[in-house]
Amino acid sequence: MQLLNGDVVLVTGGGSGLGLGVARHCRAEGAEIVILDVSTEKVRQLKEELGPEVLVMQGDVTKVDDLQACRAAILERHGKLNALIGAQGIFDGNVPLLQTPVDRMDGLFDEIFHVNVKGYLLSARIFFDLLQANNGAMVLTTSTAAYAADGGGVVYTATKGAVRSLVNQLAFEFAPDVRVNGVAPAGIANSQLRGPRSLGLDEQKQSDIPKDAFLSMFRSLSLLQDLPTPEDHGPIYAFLASRYNKIMTGQTVVADQGLLNRPVLHSRG
Amino acid sequence: MQLLNGDVVLVTGGGSGLGLGVARHCRAEGAEIVILDVSTEKVRQLKEELGPEVLVMQGDVTKVDDLQACRAAILERHGKLNALIGAQGIFDGNVPLLQTPVDRMDGLFDEIFHVNVKGYLLSARIFFDLLQANNGAMVLTTSTAAYAADGGGVVYTATKGAVRSLVNQLAFEFAPDVRVNGVAPAGIANSQLRGPRSLGLDEQKQSDIPKDAFLSMFRSLSLLQDLPTPEDHGPIYAFLASRYNKIMTGQTVVADQGLLNRPVLHSRG
Amino acid sequence: MQLLNGDVVLVTGGGSGLGLGVARHCRAEGAEIVILDVSTEKVRQLKEELGPEVLVMQGDVTKVDDLQACRAAILERHGKLNALIGAQGIFDGNVPLLQTPVDRMDGLFDEIFHVNVKGYLLSARIFFDLLQANNGAMVLTTSTAAYAADGGGVVYTATKGAVRSLVNQLAFEFAPDVRVNGVAPAGIANSQLRGPRSLGLDEQKQSDIPKDAFLSMFRSLSLLQDLPTPEDHGPIYAFLASRYNKIMTGQTVVADQGLLNRPVLHSRG
Amino acid sequence: MQLLNGDVVLVTGGGSGLGLGVARHCRAEGAEIVILDVSTEKVRQLKEELGPEVLVMQGDVTKVDDLQACRAAILERHGKLNALIGAQGIFDGNVPLLQTPVDRMDGLFDEIFHVNVKGYLLSARIFFDLLQANNGAMVLTTSTAAYAADGGGVVYTATKGAVRSLVNQLAFEFAPDVRVNGVAPAGIANSQLRGPRSLGLDEQKQSDIPKDAFLSMFRSLSLLQDLPTPEDHGPIYAFLASRYNKIMTGQTVVADQGLLNRPVLHSRG
């Protein structure tokens, strides 16, 4: 049984990291995948790798025109859309609020909220009718940061809480035609989530910050003791995006290797 | 890709309803299934239907001896166990606390807690080493009753809250070798969950109480507007029971057709 | 025992509705209150009513300069600050995403997120050192909309989810000196929350939308069967803002008259 | 303002530890307190300390007869009851499931579930009509163990999850006349919660297990860096038990010094 056989699945923010891993898994489950990414360079590389069979587009999820262009290209190429997986995001570099320059707050807030939250809202708005036509599904990416502290800085954390609640409301507004769910990862190996331009951290990646500490922390704190790859997240996204999910909507699945249930008193060593 | 190809999966409470639907789905995903059920009659019917290929055993999840016998039979027949899916449960007939005779409280409490909670604990205790040997998984059944009122009476509701927290703790104690997760359904078509003997309701089934009101309520309140079948729950259980779940442990997946996000002010008619 | 005896408490968005009710209660509990509100007219009326004893200031929580001016005035008048209660907010008029004009999305998003989320972030940034000096507290306002669908439209709902997670992270970053908690009301009688200018709804108030339906819905759905007043919320805010809260931080208190546990199957009539 | 002026408040399990601290605080807030405790020795000491003014009774919350006797004594002495605070509990000694002898499981399960869960159910059943007559309140004690792993062993954890959900359902069944809420502490200084007799641990107290590790862990992990006393929990219980709580029902307040939002990656040293 291939979960997504014959389905067309768009992955926004699918040019690298989590999104690309999920997109590859969806393809292995039989989907025609479409990838939208803001990075011209990533798009170029992926086009080269994946060839003309796969639609890979450059575009910015915060811009309605780019989403409309993507919609038009999907219709032209595939004539339909079955699932939209939202995987874009920016990290905030874990900079504590008290160390964030006051005059950078406005820029930081808009930069991260626009990509991490508005991008999902606009995608939902632009692609709903296509999804509706096929009783399709949306899967959005939030984070364990939405559930407890220290999964990022204040702005990143707030965006992830926003997505968690957005999943509730979109599921409500889009029912019964389109199911909407979320996935909340903890850490991801080689995360390509970049830092904010507004703090001059856009060359940083989430997995750089601070890399060794992160790896060893994650291995010691998470119950399953491994830092999962982007591809490891594929089966959850693919199931939620598929017609085989007939029951779940408005829910977020926490995929955290047990981080939220980590030891308090006991070391399990 | 068959999620459970070559795996041995035990479904306790698998003789009918949710458990049987999940067991059938696991078989379709490639598993050798084993079914344990307390009902002699259900076991007899299933043996007839499924033939000698499938191990179907009569046994009571609240009795260590029965679980040990089941363990021995699994080892003899299959030599291993990859996943344990707990699907047993008793309903409490939705009888309000104030209408429950005081002299029945003790019996009611023990009857429902022993099946709905202790049964999972004992199973976890008895089957852990087999699961550990294969980096296996447990999937327990809780309910939306664990999350909000009016999913049952007080005793049923309390048992389901207990299971939700049990999932956290078992995941912690069994990590990193065995993943433990829960599923929280809302309503299930033709649920065979029986009422409590201690209230003289053991001939009642959850889906009888009050049947038409339940169906029409569920269709109008749940966002996806359908009452899912036992089989519809299969893909979620099968994924959580499989080796393809490398990330989730200690979590409960709410599979409720959107019931917890149902309308407040708006009718969506 | 007066919870806030001798304390200086700033209520942002305190010019009317929830904020004003909470401010009045804090005063009754012994606090010197300071009110910041964006509405010139409300500020004028309150100054008239409360007289020169109470510092009432016009200012916009989304503007650092206004917050700095407020900070300076508080220091001049009172020399200290013990608690910051955030009560500002804009409603989104419950307009479904699919009925929101695409070209209004950007404006709507920024307008509501800036007031409902960035306002709290900036206040936290500007007032932290004053609060720290007194082992003070912050109390932010989120909503049941953060927990389940249909408590507002998509943008309002997302802002309230953002605040819920922000409470976690601010509590973490500000510990152990400053406690940070949230309150999540459901409905409030005579709510003065205005609709968004970006949709031309800024003359609407939350309690207008649609007024009679809201009242009768709330009375029938909420377990306690009443629509609480702003003042009714006072004791919760005052406790969380006071030195008597030595234990809670990073938590949101749901103050919903039982709305999230409302009936599913049963009518309780 | 005294929150409980003129109110009669029963604290079950009030003979020591959390319950006694809360009872003392309620008295300071103006309540006539009544204490029910299973320990003859604690009851004797408290009678000596508190004198004839305070009704202190020996009784077992798992026995209907003892609760009925307590009810009769309250009616005789005070003629009414305004609030019931449930503070009894047994700890499970943090013994991992795999180290619990299989033949002790049945006894352990019943012992802890009867005190920690059935005790609340029976109290609710026996005292409801008195509470209803005064538009009273119930406050039950759960634990952060209900929210995440490693707050106790499997049985304790499961009981606390049960109480969390019980709060939802009792609030529903008792509305609109009686409000029902929960409090979820993390650690408590000098907790007198005893271990289970069924494991031979009834001479152990929760605060003994393992004492120094617990203290230093709690101080380093909890955001507020202190282990609160029983009395510190008083203001939360007293508010929820009082007539000033007009809005909250069916909710559990997490009073954890920030433990659930403790650091992941960062040390905050």
Coordinates of N, CA and C in Angstrom, one line a residue, chain C residues 33-148:
Chain C
I33 N -2.7 51.7 41.0 CA -2.7 51.2 39.6 C -2.3 52.3 38.6
V34 N -1.7 51.9 37.5 CA -1.4 52.7 36.4 C -2.1 52.2 35.2
I35 N -2.7 53.0 34.4 CA -3.4 52.5 33.2 C -2.8 53.1 32.0
L36 N -2.5 52.3 31.0 CA -2.1 52.7 29.7 C -3.1 52.3 28.7
D37 N -3.6 53.2 27.9 CA -4.5 52.8 26.8 C -4.3 53.7 25.6
V38 N -4.6 53.1 24.5 CA -4.3 53.7 23.2 C -5.4 54.8 22.9
S39 N -6.6 54.7 23.5 CA -7.7 55.5 23.1 C -7.6 56.8 23.9
T40 N -7.5 57.9 23.2 CA -7.5 59.2 23.8 C -8.8 59.5 24.6
E41 N -9.8 59.1 24.0 CA -11.1 59.4 24.6 C -11.3 58.6 25.9
K42 N -11.0 57.3 25.9 CA -11.1 56.5 27.1 C -10.2 57.1 28.2
V43 N -9.0 57.5 27.8 CA -8.0 58.1 28.8 C -8.6 59.3 29.4
R44 N -9.2 60.1 28.6 CA -9.8 61.4 29.1 C -10.9 61.1 30.1
Q45 N -11.8 60.2 29.8 CA -12.9 59.8 30.7 C -12.4 59.2 32.0
L46 N -11.4 58.4 31.9 CA -10.8 57.7 33.1 C -10.2 58.8 34.0
K47 N -9.4 59.7 33.4 CA -8.8 60.7 34.2 C -9.8 61.5 35.0
E48 N -10.9 61.8 34.3 CA -12.0 62.5 34.9 C -12.5 61.7 36.1
E49 N -12.8 60.4 35.8 CA -13.4 59.6 36.9 C -12.5 59.3 38.0
L50 N -11.2 59.0 37.7 CA -10.3 58.5 38.8 C -9.5 59.7 39.5
G51 N -9.5 60.8 38.8 CA -8.8 62.0 39.4 C -7.3 61.9 39.4
P52 N -6.7 62.8 40.0 CA -5.2 62.9 39.8 C -4.5 61.9 40.6
E53 N -5.1 61.2 41.5 CA -4.5 60.1 42.3 C -4.0 59.0 41.4
V54 N -4.7 58.7 40.3 CA -4.3 57.6 39.5 C -3.6 58.0 38.2
L55 N -2.5 57.4 37.9 CA -1.8 57.7 36.6 C -2.5 57.0 35.5
V56 N -3.1 57.8 34.6 CA -3.7 57.2 33.4 C -3.0 57.8 32.2
M57 N -2.5 57.0 31.3 CA -1.7 57.5 30.2 C -2.2 57.0 28.9
Q58 N -2.1 57.9 27.9 CA -2.4 57.5 26.5 C -1.1 57.0 25.9
G59 N -1.2 55.8 25.3 CA 0.0 55.3 24.6 C -0.3 54.0 23.9
D60 N 0.5 53.7 23.0 CA 0.3 52.5 22.1 C 1.3 51.4 22.4
V61 N 0.9 50.3 22.8 CA 1.8 49.2 23.3 C 2.7 48.7 22.2
T62 N 2.3 49.0 20.9 CA 3.2 48.5 19.8 C 4.3 49.5 19.5
K63 N 4.4 50.6 20.3 CA 5.4 51.6 20.1 C 6.4 51.7 21.3
V64 N 7.6 51.4 21.0 CA 8.6 51.5 22.1 C 8.6 52.8 22.8
D65 N 8.5 53.9 22.0 CA 8.6 55.2 22.6 C 7.5 55.4 23.6
D66 N 6.3 55.0 23.3 CA 5.1 55.1 24.2 C 5.4 54.3 25.5
L67 N 5.9 53.1 25.3 CA 6.2 52.3 26.5 C 7.3 52.9 27.3
Q68 N 8.3 53.5 26.7 CA 9.4 54.2 27.4 C 8.8 55.4 28.2
A69 N 7.9 56.1 27.6 CA 7.3 57.3 28.2 C 6.5 56.8 29.4
C70 N 5.8 55.7 29.3 CA 5.0 55.2 30.4 C 5.9 54.8 31.5
R71 N 7.0 54.1 31.2 CA 8.0 53.7 32.2 C 8.6 54.9 33.0
A72 N 8.9 56.0 32.2 CA 9.5 57.1 32.9 C 8.4 57.8 33.8
A73 N 7.2 57.8 33.4 CA 6.1 58.4 34.2 C 5.9 57.6 35.5
I74 N 6.0 56.3 35.3 CA 5.8 55.4 36.5 C 6.9 55.6 37.5
L75 N 8.1 55.7 37.0 CA 9.3 55.9 37.9 C 9.1 57.2 38.6
E76 N 8.7 58.2 37.8 CA 8.6 59.6 38.4 C 7.5 59.6 39.5
R77 N 6.4 59.0 39.2 CA 5.3 59.1 40.1 C 5.4 58.1 41.3
H78 N 5.8 56.9 41.0 CA 5.8 55.8 42.0 C 7.2 55.3 42.4
G79 N 8.2 55.5 41.6 CA 9.5 55.0 41.9 C 9.7 53.5 41.8
K80 N 8.7 52.8 41.4 CA 8.8 51.4 41.2 C 7.7 50.8 40.5
L81 N 7.8 49.5 40.1 CA 6.7 48.8 39.5 C 6.8 47.3 40.0
N82 N 5.6 46.8 40.5 CA 5.6 45.5 41.0 C 5.0 44.4 40.0
A83 N 4.1 44.9 39.2 CA 3.4 44.0 38.3 C 3.0 44.7 37.1
L84 N 3.0 43.9 36.0 CA 2.5 44.3 34.7 C 1.4 43.4 34.2
I85 N 0.3 43.9 34.1 CA -0.9 43.1 33.6 C -1.2 43.5 32.1
G86 N -1.0 42.6 31.2 CA -1.3 42.9 29.8 C -2.7 42.6 29.4
A87 N -3.5 43.5 29.1 CA -4.9 43.3 28.8 C -5.4 43.8 27.4
Q88 N -4.4 44.3 26.6 CA -4.8 44.9 25.3 C -5.1 43.7 24.4
G89 N -5.8 44.1 23.3 CA -6.1 43.1 22.3 C -7.1 43.7 21.3
I90 N -7.0 43.1 20.1 CA -8.0 43.4 19.0 C -8.6 42.1 18.6
F91 N -9.8 42.1 18.3 CA -10.6 41.0 17.8 C -10.5 41.0 16.3
D92 N -10.8 39.9 15.6 CA -10.7 39.9 14.2 C -12.1 39.8 13.5
G93 N -13.1 40.0 14.3 CA -14.4 40.1 13.7 C -15.0 38.7 13.3
N94 N -14.2 37.6 13.7 CA -14.7 36.3 13.3 C -14.9 36.1 11.9
V95 N -14.2 36.9 11.0 CA -14.4 36.7 9.6 C -13.6 35.4 9.2
P96 N -14.3 34.5 8.5 CA -13.6 33.3 8.1 C -12.5 33.6 7.1
L97 N -11.5 32.8 7.1 CA -10.4 33.0 6.2 C -10.8 33.1 4.8
L98 N -11.7 32.3 4.3 CA -12.1 32.2 2.9 C -12.9 33.5 2.5
Q99 N -13.4 34.2 3.5 CA -14.1 35.5 3.2 C -13.2 36.7 3.4
T100 N -12.0 36.5 3.8 CA -11.1 37.6 4.0 C -10.5 38.0 2.6
P101 N -10.6 39.2 2.2 CA -10.0 39.5 0.9 C -8.5 39.3 0.9
V102 N -8.0 38.6 -0.2 CA -6.6 38.3 -0.2 C -5.7 39.6 0.0
D103 N -6.2 40.7 -0.6 CA -5.3 41.9 -0.5 C -5.4 42.5 0.9
R104 N -6.3 42.1 1.8 CA -6.3 42.6 3.1 C -5.5 41.7 4.1
M105 N -5.1 40.6 3.7 CA -4.4 39.6 4.6 C -3.2 40.2 5.3
D106 N -2.3 40.9 4.5 CA -1.1 41.4 5.1 C -1.4 42.4 6.2
G107 N -2.3 43.3 5.9 CA -2.7 44.4 6.8 C -3.3 43.8 8.1
L108 N -4.2 42.9 7.9 CA -4.9 42.3 9.0 C -4.0 41.5 9.9
F109 N -3.1 40.8 9.3 CA -2.1 40.0 10.0 C -1.3 40.9 10.9
D110 N -0.7 41.9 10.3 CA 0.2 42.8 11.1 C -0.6 43.6 12.2
E111 N -1.8 44.0 11.8 CA -2.5 44.8 12.8 C -2.8 44.0 14.1
I112 N -3.3 42.8 13.9 CA -3.7 42.0 15.1 C -2.5 41.5 15.8
F113 N -1.5 41.0 15.0 CA -0.3 40.4 15.7 C 0.5 41.5 16.5
H114 N 0.5 42.7 15.9 CA 1.3 43.7 16.6 C 0.7 44.1 17.9
V115 N -0.6 44.2 18.0 CA -1.3 44.6 19.3 C -1.3 43.4 20.2
N116 N -1.8 42.2 19.7 CA -2.0 41.1 20.6 C -0.8 40.3 21.0
V117 N 0.3 40.4 20.3 CA 1.5 39.7 20.6 C 2.7 40.6 20.8
K118 N 3.0 41.4 19.8 CA 4.2 42.2 19.9 C 4.1 43.2 21.1
G119 N 2.9 43.7 21.3 CA 2.7 44.6 22.4 C 3.1 43.9 23.8
Y120 N 2.9 42.7 23.9 CA 3.3 42.0 25.2 C 4.8 41.8 25.2
L121 N 5.4 41.5 24.0 CA 6.8 41.3 23.9 C 7.6 42.6 24.2
L122 N 7.1 43.7 23.6 CA 7.8 45.0 23.9 C 7.6 45.4 25.3
S123 N 6.4 45.2 25.9 CA 6.2 45.6 27.3 C 7.2 44.8 28.2
A124 N 7.3 43.5 27.9 CA 8.2 42.6 28.7 C 9.6 43.1 28.6
R125 N 10.0 43.5 27.4 CA 11.4 44.0 27.2 C 11.6 45.4 28.0
I126 N 10.7 46.2 27.9 CA 10.8 47.6 28.5 C 10.7 47.6 30.0
F127 N 9.8 46.8 30.5 CA 9.5 46.9 32.0 C 10.3 45.8 32.8
F128 N 11.0 44.9 32.2 CA 11.6 43.8 32.9 C 12.4 44.3 34.1
D129 N 13.3 45.3 33.8 CA 14.2 45.6 34.9 C 13.5 46.2 36.1
L130 N 12.4 46.9 35.9 CA 11.6 47.4 37.0 C 11.0 46.3 37.8
L131 N 10.4 45.3 37.1 CA 9.8 44.2 37.7 C 10.9 43.4 38.5
Q132 N 12.0 43.2 37.9 CA 13.1 42.4 38.5 C 13.5 43.0 39.8
A133 N 13.5 44.3 39.9 CA 14.0 45.0 41.1 C 13.1 44.7 42.3
N134 N 11.8 44.3 42.0 CA 10.9 44.0 43.1 C 10.4 42.5 43.1
N135 N 11.1 41.7 42.4 CA 10.6 40.3 42.3 C 9.2 40.3 41.9
G136 N 8.9 41.0 40.8 CA 7.6 41.2 40.4 C 7.0 40.1 39.5
A137 N 5.9 40.5 38.9 CA 5.2 39.5 38.1 C 4.6 40.1 36.8
M138 N 4.4 39.3 35.8 CA 3.7 39.7 34.6 C 2.5 38.7 34.5
V139 N 1.4 39.3 34.0 CA 0.2 38.5 33.7 C -0.3 38.9 32.3
L140 N -0.3 37.9 31.4 CA -0.7 38.2 30.0 C -2.1 37.6 29.7
T141 N -2.8 38.2 28.8 CA -4.1 37.7 28.5 C -4.1 36.9 27.2
T142 N -4.5 35.7 27.2 CA -4.7 34.9 26.0 C -6.2 34.6 26.0
S143 N -6.6 33.5 25.6 CA -8.1 33.2 25.4 C -8.3 31.7 25.2
T144 N -9.5 31.3 25.5 CA -9.8 29.9 25.1 C -9.6 29.6 23.7
A145 N -9.6 30.7 22.9 CA -9.3 30.5 21.4 C -7.9 29.8 21.2
A146 N -7.0 30.0 22.2 CA -5.7 29.3 22.1 C -5.8 27.8 22.2
Y147 N -7.0 27.3 22.7 CA -7.1 25.9 23.1 C -8.0 25.1 22.2
A148 N -8.9 25.8 21.5 CA -9.9 25.1 20.6 C -10.4 26.1 19.6

